[in-house]
mmCIF file of C-alpha atoms in Angstrom:
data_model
loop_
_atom_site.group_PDB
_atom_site.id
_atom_site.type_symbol
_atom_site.label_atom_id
_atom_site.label_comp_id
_atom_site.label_asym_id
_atom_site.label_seq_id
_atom_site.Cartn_x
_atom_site.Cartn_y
_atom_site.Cartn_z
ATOM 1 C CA UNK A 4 17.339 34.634 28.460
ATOM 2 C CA UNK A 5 17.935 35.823 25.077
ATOM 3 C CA UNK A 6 15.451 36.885 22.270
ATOM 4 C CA UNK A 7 15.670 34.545 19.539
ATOM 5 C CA UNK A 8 17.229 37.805 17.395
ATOM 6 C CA UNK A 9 20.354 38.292 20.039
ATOM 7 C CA UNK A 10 20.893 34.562 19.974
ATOM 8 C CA UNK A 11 20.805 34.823 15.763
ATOM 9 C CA UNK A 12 23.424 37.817 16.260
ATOM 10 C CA UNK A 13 25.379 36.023 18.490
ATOM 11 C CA UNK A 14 26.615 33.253 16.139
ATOM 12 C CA UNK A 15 29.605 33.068 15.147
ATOM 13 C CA UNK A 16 29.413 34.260 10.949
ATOM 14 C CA UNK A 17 31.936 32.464 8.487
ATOM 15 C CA UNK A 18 32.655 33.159 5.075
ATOM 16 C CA UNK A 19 31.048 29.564 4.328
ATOM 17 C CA UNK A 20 27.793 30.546 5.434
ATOM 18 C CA UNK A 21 25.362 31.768 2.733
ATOM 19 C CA UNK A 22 21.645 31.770 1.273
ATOM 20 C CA UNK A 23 21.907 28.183 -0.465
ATOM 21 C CA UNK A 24 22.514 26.757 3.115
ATOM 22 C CA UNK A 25 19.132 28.292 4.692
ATOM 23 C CA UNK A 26 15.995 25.302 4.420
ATOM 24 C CA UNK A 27 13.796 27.044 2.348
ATOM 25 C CA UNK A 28 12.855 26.614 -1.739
ATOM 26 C CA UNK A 29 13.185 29.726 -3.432
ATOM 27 C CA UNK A 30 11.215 30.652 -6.286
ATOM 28 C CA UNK A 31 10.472 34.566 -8.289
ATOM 29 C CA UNK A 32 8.048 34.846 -5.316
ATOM 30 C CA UNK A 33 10.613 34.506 -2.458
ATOM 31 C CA UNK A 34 11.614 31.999 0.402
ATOM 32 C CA UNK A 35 8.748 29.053 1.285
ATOM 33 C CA UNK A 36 8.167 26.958 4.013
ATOM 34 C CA UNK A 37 9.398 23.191 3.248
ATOM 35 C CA UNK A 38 7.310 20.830 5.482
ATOM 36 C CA UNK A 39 5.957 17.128 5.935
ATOM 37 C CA UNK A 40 2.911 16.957 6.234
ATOM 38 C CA UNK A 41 1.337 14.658 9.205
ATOM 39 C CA UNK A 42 -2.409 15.032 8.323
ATOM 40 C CA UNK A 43 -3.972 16.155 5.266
ATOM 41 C CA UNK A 44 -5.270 19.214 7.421
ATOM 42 C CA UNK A 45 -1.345 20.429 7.298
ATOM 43 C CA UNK A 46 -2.460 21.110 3.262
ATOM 44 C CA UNK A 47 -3.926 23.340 1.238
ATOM 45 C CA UNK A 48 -5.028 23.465 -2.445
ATOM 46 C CA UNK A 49 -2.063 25.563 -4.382
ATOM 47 C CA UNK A 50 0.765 23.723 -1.995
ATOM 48 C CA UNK A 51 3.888 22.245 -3.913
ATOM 49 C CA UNK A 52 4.328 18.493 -3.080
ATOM 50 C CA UNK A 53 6.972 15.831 -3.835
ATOM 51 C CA UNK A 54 5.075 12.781 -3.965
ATOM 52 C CA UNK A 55 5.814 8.543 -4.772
ATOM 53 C CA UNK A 56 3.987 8.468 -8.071
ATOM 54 C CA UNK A 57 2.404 4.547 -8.598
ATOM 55 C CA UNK A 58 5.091 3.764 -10.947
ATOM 56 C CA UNK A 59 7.306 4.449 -7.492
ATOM 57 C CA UNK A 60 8.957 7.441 -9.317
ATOM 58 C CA UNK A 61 9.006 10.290 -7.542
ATOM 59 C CA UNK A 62 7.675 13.826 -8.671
ATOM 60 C CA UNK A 63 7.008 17.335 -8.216
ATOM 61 C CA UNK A 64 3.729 19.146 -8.238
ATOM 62 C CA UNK A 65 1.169 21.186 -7.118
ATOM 63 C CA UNK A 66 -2.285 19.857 -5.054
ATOM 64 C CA UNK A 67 -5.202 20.370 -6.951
ATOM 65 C CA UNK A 68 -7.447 17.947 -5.469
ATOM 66 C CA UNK A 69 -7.633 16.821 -1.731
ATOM 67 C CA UNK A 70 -10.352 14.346 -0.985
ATOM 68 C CA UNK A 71 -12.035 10.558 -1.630
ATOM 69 C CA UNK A 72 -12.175 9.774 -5.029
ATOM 70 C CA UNK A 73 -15.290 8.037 -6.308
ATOM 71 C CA UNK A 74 -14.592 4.336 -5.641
ATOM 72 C CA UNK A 75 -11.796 4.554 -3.058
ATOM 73 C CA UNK A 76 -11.729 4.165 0.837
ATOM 74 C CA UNK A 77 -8.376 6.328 1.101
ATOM 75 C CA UNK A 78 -7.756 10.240 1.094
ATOM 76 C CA UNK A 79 -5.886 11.055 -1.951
ATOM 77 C CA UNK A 80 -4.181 14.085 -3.733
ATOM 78 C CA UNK A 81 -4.991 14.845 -6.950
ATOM 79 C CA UNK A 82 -1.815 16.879 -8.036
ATOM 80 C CA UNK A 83 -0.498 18.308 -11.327
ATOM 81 C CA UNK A 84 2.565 17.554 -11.971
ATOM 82 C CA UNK A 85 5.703 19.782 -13.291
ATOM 83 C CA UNK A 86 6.622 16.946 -15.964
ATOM 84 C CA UNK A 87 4.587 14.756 -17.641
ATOM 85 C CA UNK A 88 4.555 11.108 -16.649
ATOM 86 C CA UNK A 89 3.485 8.200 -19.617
ATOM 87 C CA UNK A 90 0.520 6.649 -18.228
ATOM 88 C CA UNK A 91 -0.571 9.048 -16.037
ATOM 89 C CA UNK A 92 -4.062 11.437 -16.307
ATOM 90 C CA UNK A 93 -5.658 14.992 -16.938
ATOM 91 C CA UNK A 94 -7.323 15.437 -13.508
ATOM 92 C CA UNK A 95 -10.150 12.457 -13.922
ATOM 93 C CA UNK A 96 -10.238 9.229 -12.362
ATOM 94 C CA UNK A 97 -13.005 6.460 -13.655
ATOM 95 C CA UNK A 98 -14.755 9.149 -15.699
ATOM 96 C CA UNK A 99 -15.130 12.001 -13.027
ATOM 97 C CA UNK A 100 -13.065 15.147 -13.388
ATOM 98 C CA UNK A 101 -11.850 16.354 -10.148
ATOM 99 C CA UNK A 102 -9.441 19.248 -11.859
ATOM 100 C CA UNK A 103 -8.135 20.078 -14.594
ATOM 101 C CA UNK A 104 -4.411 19.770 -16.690
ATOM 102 C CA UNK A 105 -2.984 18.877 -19.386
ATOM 103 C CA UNK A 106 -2.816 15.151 -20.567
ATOM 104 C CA UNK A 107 0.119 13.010 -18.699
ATOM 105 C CA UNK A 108 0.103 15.624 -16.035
ATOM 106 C CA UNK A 109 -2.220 14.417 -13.777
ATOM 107 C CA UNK A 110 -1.380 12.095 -10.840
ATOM 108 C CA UNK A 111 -3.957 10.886 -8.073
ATOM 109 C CA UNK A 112 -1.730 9.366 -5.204
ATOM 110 C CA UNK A 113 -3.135 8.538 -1.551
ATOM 111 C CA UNK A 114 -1.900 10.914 1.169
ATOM 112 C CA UNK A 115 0.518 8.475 2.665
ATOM 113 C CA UNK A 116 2.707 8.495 -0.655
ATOM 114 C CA UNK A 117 3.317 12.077 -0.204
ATOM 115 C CA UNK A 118 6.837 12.547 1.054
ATOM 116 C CA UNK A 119 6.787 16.582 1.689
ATOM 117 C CA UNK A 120 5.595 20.037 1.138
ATOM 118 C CA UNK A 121 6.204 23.355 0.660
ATOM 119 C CA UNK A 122 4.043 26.878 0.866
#
């Protein structure tokens, strides 16, 4: 049996292969782990997420909030967003602040409408 290093030297390399085709996000801090998450146990506060906004838009962001929100039976994610969004809030819902950003940036969206994740 090989080690999973001899079987990554044995490929064959091509001149097509390169960095853009590895399944990671890059940012200044390096390669990250892109993921869908199955429970909201698979998240963290600080994660990036690409989530179905209500306006069924879809957006990037980062979880600040992971819980029940005063009023509602569901789990949600309160995440601030990279873009603004018309309509949308600064971290409160019904009067309760659950974090903070600036106005427009803040979206609270039930765990099912998040579509994935990265570290």
């Amino acid at each position: 049996m090989l080690s999973s290093s001899s079987a990554l030297n044995s490929r064959p390399t091509s001149s097509s292969s390169s960095a853009s085709s590895v399944r990671s996000w890059r940012t200044s801090h390096g390669p990250h782990r892109v993921f869908v998450p199955h429970s909201p146990m698979d998240l963290q506060l600080g994660h990036r997420v690409r989530i179905m906004l209500p306006s069924g838009r879809i957006s990037t962001g980062t979880v600040r909030f992971l819980g029940h929100l005063q009023g509602e039976a569901d789990l949600h994610l309160g995440v601030e967003l990279q873009t603004p969004e018309q309509g949308l809030r600064d971290g409160s819902h019904r009067g309760h602040s659950y974090f903070e950003c600036k106005p427009g940036h803040g979206a609270f969206v039930p765990f099912h409408k998040l579509l994935m994740a990265w570290e």
